[in-house]
mmCIF file of C-alpha atoms in Angstrom:
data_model
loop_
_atom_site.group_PDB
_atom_site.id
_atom_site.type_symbol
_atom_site.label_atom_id
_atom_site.label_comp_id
_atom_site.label_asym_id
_atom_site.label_seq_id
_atom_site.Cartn_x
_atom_site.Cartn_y
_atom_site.Cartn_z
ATOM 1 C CA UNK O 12 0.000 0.000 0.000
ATOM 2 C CA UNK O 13 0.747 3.236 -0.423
ATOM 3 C CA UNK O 14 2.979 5.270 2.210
ATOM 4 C CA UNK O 15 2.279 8.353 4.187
ATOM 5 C CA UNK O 16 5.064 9.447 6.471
ATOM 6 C CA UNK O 17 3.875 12.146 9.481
ATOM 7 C CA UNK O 18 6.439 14.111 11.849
ATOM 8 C CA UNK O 19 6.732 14.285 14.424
ATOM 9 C CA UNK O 20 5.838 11.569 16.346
ATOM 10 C CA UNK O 21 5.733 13.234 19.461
ATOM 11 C CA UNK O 22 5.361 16.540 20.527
ATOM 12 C CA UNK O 23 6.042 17.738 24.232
ATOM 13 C CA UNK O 24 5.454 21.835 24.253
ATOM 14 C CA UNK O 25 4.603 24.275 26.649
ATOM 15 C CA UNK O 26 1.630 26.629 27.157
ATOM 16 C CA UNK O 27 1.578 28.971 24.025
ATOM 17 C CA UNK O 28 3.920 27.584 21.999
ATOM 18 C CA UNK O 29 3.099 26.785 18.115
ATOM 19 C CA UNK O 30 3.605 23.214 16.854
ATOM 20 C CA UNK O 31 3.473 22.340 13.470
ATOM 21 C CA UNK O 32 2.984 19.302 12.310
ATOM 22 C CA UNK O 33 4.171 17.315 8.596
ATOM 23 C CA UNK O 34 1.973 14.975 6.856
ATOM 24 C CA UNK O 35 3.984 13.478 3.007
ATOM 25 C CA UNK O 36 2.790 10.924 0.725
ATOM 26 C CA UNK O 37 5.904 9.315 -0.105
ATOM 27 C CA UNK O 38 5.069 7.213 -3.074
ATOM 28 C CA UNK O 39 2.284 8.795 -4.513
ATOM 29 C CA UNK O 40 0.596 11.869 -5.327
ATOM 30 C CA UNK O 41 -2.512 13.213 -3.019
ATOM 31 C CA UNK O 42 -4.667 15.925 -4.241
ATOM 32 C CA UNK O 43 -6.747 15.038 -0.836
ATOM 33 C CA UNK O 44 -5.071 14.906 2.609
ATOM 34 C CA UNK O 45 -7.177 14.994 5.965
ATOM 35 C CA UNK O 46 -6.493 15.471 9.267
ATOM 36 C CA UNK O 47 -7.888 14.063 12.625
ATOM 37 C CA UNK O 48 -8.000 14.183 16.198
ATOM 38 C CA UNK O 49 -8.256 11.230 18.480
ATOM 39 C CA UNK O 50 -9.004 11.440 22.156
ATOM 40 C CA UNK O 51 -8.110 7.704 24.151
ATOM 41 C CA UNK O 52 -10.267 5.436 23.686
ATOM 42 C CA UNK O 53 -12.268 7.673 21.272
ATOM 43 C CA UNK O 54 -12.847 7.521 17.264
ATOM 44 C CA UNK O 55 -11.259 9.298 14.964
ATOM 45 C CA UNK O 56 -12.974 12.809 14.731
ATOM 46 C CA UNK O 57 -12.241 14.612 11.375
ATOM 47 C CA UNK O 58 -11.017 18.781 11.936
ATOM 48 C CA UNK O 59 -10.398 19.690 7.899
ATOM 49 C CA UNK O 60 -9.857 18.033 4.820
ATOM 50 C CA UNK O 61 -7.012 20.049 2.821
ATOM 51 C CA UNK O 62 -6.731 20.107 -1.052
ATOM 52 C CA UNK O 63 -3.767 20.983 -2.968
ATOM 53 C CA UNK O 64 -3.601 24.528 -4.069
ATOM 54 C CA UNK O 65 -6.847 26.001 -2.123
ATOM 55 C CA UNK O 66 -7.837 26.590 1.458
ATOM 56 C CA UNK O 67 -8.851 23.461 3.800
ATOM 57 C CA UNK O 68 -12.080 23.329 4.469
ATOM 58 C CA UNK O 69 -13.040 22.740 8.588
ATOM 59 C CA UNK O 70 -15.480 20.957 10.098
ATOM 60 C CA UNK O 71 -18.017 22.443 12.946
ATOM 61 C CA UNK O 72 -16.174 23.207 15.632
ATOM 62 C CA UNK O 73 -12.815 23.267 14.365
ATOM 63 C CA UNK O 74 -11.140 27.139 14.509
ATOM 64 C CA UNK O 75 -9.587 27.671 11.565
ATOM 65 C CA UNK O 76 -6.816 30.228 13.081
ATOM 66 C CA UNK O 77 -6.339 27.978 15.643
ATOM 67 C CA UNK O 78 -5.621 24.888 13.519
ATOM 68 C CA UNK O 79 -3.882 26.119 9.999
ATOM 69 C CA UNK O 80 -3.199 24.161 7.783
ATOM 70 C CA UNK O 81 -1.170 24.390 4.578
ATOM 71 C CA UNK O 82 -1.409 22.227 1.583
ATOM 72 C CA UNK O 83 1.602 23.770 -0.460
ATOM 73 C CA UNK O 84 2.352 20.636 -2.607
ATOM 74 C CA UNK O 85 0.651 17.121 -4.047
ATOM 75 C CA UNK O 86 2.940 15.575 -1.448
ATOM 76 C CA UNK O 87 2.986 17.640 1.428
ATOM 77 C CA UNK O 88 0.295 19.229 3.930
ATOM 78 C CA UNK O 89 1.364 21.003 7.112
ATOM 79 C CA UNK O 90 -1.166 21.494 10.498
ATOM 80 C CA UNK O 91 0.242 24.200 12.948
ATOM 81 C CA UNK O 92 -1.432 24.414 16.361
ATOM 82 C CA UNK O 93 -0.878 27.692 17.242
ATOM 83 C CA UNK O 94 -0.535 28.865 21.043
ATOM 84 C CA UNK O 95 -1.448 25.078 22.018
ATOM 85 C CA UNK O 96 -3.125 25.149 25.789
ATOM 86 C CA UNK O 97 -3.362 21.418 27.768
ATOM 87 C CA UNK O 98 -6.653 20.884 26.365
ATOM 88 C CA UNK O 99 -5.066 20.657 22.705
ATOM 89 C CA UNK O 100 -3.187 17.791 24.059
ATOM 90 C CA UNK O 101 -4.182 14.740 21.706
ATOM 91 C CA UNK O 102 -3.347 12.135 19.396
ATOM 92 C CA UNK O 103 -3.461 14.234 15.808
ATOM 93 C CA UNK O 104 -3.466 12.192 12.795
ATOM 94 C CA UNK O 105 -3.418 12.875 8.612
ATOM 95 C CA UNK O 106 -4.278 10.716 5.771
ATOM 96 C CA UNK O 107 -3.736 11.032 2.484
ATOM 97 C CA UNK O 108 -5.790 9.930 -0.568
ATOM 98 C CA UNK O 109 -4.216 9.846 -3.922
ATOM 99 C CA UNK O 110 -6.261 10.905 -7.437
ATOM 100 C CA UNK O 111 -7.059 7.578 -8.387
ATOM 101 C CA UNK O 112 -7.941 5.701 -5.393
ATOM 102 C CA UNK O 113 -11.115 5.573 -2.700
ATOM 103 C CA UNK O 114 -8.484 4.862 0.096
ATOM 104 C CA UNK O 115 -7.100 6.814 2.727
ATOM 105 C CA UNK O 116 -3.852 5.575 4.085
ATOM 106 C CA UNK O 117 -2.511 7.109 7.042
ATOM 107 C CA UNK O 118 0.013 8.417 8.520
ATOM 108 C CA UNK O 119 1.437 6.800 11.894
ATOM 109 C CA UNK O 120 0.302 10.240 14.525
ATOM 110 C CA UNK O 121 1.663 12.460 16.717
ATOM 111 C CA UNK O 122 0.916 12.226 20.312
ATOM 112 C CA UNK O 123 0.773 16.350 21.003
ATOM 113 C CA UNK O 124 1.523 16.892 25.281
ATOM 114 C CA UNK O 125 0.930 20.467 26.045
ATOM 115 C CA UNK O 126 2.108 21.379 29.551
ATOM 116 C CA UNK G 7 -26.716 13.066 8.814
ATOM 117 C CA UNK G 8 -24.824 9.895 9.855
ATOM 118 C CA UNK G 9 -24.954 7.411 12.282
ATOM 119 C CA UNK G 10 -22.297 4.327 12.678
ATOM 120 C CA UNK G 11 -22.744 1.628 15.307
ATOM 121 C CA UNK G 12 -20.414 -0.878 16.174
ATOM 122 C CA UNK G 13 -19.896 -2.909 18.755
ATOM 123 C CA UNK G 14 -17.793 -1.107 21.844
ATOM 124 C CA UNK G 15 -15.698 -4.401 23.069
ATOM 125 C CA UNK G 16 -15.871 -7.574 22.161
ATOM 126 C CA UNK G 17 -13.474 -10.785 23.412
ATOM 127 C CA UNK G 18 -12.728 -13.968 21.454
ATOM 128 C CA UNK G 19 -10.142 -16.619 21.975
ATOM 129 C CA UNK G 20 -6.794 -17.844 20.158
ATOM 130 C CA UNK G 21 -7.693 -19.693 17.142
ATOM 131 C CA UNK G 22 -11.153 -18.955 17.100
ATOM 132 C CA UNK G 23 -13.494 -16.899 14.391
ATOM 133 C CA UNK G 24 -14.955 -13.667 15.347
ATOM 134 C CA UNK G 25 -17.910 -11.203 13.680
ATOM 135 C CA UNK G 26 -17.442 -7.271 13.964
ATOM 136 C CA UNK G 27 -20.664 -5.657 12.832
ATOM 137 C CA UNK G 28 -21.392 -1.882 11.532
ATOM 138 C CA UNK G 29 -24.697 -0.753 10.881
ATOM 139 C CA UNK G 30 -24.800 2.411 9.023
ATOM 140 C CA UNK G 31 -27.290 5.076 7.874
ATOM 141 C CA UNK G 32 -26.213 7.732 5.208
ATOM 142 C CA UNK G 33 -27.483 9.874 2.494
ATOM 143 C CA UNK G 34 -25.199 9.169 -0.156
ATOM 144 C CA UNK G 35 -23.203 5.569 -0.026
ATOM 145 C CA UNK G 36 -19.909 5.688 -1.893
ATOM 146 C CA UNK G 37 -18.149 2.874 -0.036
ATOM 147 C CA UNK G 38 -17.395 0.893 3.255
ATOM 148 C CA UNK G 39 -13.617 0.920 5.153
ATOM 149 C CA UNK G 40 -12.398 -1.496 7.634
ATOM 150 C CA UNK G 41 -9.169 -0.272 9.542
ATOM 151 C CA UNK G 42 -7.762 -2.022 11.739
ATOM 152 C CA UNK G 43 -6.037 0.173 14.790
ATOM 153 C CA UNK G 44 -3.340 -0.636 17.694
ATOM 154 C CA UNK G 45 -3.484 0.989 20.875
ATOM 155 C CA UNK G 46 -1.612 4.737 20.073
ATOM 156 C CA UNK G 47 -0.870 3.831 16.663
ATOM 157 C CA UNK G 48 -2.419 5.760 13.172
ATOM 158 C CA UNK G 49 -4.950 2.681 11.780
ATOM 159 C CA UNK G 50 -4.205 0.429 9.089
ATOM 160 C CA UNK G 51 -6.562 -0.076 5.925
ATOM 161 C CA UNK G 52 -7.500 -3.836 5.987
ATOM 162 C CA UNK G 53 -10.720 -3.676 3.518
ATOM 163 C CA UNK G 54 -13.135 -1.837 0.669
ATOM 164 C CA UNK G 55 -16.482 -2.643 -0.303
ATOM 165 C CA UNK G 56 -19.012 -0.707 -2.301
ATOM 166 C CA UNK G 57 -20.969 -3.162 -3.941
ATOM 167 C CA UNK G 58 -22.693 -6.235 -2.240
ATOM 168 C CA UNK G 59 -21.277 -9.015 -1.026
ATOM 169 C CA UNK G 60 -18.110 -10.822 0.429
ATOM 170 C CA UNK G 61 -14.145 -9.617 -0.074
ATOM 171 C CA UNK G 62 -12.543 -11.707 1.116
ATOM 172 C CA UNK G 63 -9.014 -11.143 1.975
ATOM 173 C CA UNK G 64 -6.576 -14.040 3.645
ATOM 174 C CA UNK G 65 -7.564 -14.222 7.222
ATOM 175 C CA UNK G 66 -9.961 -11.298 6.760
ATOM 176 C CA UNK G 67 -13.201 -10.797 5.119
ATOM 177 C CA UNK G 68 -15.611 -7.858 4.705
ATOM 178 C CA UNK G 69 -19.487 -8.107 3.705
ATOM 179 C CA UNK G 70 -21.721 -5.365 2.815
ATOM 180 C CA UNK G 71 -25.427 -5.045 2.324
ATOM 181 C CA UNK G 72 -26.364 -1.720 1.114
ATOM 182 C CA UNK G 73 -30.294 -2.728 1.717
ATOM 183 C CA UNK G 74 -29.475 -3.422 5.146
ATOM 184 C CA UNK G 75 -27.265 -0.629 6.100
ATOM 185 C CA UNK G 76 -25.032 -3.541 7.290
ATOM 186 C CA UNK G 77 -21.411 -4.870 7.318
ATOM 187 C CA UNK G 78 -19.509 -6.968 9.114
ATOM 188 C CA UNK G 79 -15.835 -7.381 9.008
ATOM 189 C CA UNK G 80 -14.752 -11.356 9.653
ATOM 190 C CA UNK G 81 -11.313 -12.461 11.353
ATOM 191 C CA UNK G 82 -10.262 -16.130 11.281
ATOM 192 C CA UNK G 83 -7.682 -18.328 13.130
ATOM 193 C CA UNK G 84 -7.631 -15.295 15.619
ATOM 194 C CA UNK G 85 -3.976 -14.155 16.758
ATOM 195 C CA UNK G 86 -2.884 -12.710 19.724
ATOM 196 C CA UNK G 87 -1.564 -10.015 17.566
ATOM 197 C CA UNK G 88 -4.979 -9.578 16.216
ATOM 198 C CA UNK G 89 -6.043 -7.577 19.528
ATOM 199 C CA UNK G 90 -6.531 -3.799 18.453
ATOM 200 C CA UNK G 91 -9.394 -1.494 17.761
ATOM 201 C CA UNK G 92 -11.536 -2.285 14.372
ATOM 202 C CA UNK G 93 -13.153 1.137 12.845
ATOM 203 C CA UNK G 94 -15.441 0.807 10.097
ATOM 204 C CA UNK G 95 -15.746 4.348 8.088
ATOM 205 C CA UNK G 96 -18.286 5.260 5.251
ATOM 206 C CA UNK G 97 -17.887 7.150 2.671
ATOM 207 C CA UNK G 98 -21.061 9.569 1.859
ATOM 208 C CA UNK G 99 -21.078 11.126 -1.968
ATOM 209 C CA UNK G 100 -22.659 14.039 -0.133
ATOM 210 C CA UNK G 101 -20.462 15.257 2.439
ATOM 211 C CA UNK G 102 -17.183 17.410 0.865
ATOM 212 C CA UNK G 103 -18.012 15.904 -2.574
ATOM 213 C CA UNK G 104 -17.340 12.126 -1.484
ATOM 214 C CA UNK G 105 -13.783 13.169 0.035
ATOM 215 C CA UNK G 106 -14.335 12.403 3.118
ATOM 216 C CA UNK G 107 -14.949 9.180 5.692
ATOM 217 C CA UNK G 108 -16.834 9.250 8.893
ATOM 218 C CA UNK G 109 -15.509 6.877 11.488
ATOM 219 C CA UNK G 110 -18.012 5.182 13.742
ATOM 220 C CA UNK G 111 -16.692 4.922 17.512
ATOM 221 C CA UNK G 112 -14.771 1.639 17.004
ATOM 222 C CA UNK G 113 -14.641 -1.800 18.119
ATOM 223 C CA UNK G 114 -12.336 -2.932 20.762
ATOM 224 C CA UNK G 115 -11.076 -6.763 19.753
ATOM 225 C CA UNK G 116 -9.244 -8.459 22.690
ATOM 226 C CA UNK G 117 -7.915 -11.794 22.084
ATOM 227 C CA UNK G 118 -7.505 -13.781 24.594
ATOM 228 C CA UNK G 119 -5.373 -17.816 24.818
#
């Protein structure tokens, strides 16, 4: 399958710093990429689906200027939490779907501690 | 909107078969996922089905009814290894222009000797 690589893979930060986080397909192109939160023992809850070239769109709930993301190239998508508190502390993942397939492959999280 | 049940926990033993169901209810069906997910790990894609019927895939198989609102992913000769969480995600043609998948709340397989 295909690969999607995601850095960090763990994030320890304090109080109103800004993390940003990488999401690459490495073997394919994807014109799609999505990222999600996950609290433990939770599903995956979907915050913006970002397209190549155009601004992400964000689900209910989901503050764009506190979440930006950046879709600058077919292979790369970027999420920044900016001025994190401890209640952005969570498992943030990103998926990637390329132009001629229905499946998402992921990319392996980073676990986000904000102290 | 959408709703996706599955099963919170279930338990099954080394060797054995097991049954993970999803009932789903959406406007627009484009497709049915199986992942398969390990405690604080991203999940793995394990299955696809948008027509009716059985994929089957090694020790894994995936059936979908789109009548029914109903799948059910199928693990046999259970490993140990096979413990993790089980999400089942659909695809809806309406929502962000069939991008997207909604995750229902997962199933927790433990296997057990």
């Amino acid at each position: 399958g295909a690969v999607v690589s995601q850095h960090p893979s763990r994030v320890i930060c304090k109080s109103g710093t800004s993390v940003k986080i990488e999401c690459r397909s490495l073997d394919f192109q994807a014109t799609t990429m999505f990222w999600y939160r996950q609290f433990p023992k939770q599903s995956l809850m979907l915050m913006a689906t970002s397209n190549e070239g155009s601004k992400a769109t964000y689900e209910q709930g989901v503050e764009k200027d506190k979440f930006l993301i950046n879709h600058a190239s077919l292979t790369l998508s970027t999420l920044t939490v900016t001025s994190a508190h401890p209640e952005d502390s969570s498992f943030y993942i990103c998926s990637a779907r390329g132009t001629e397939s229905n499946i998402q492959y992921f990319g392996a999280g980073t676990r986000l501690s904000v102290l | 909107g959408q709703n996706i049940d599955q099963p919170t926990e279930m338990t099954a033993t080394e060797g054995a078969i097991v049954q993970i169901n999803c009932t789903y209810q959406t406007s627009g069906f484009n497709g049915l996922f199986w992942y398969q997910q390990h405690a604080g790990e991203a999940p793995t894609f394990l299955s696809y089905n948008v027509l009716d019927g059985l994929e089957e895939k090694g020790r894994f198989s995936s059936f979908l009814s789109r009548s029914k609102g109903y799948s059910y992913l199928l693990l046999k000769e259970l490993q140990m290894k096979d413990s993790a969480s089980y999400l089942c995600a659909v695809r809806d043609l309406i929502r962000n222009a069939g991008n997207m998948l909604t995750f229902g709340g997962g199933t927790r397989l433990m296997v057990k000797p």
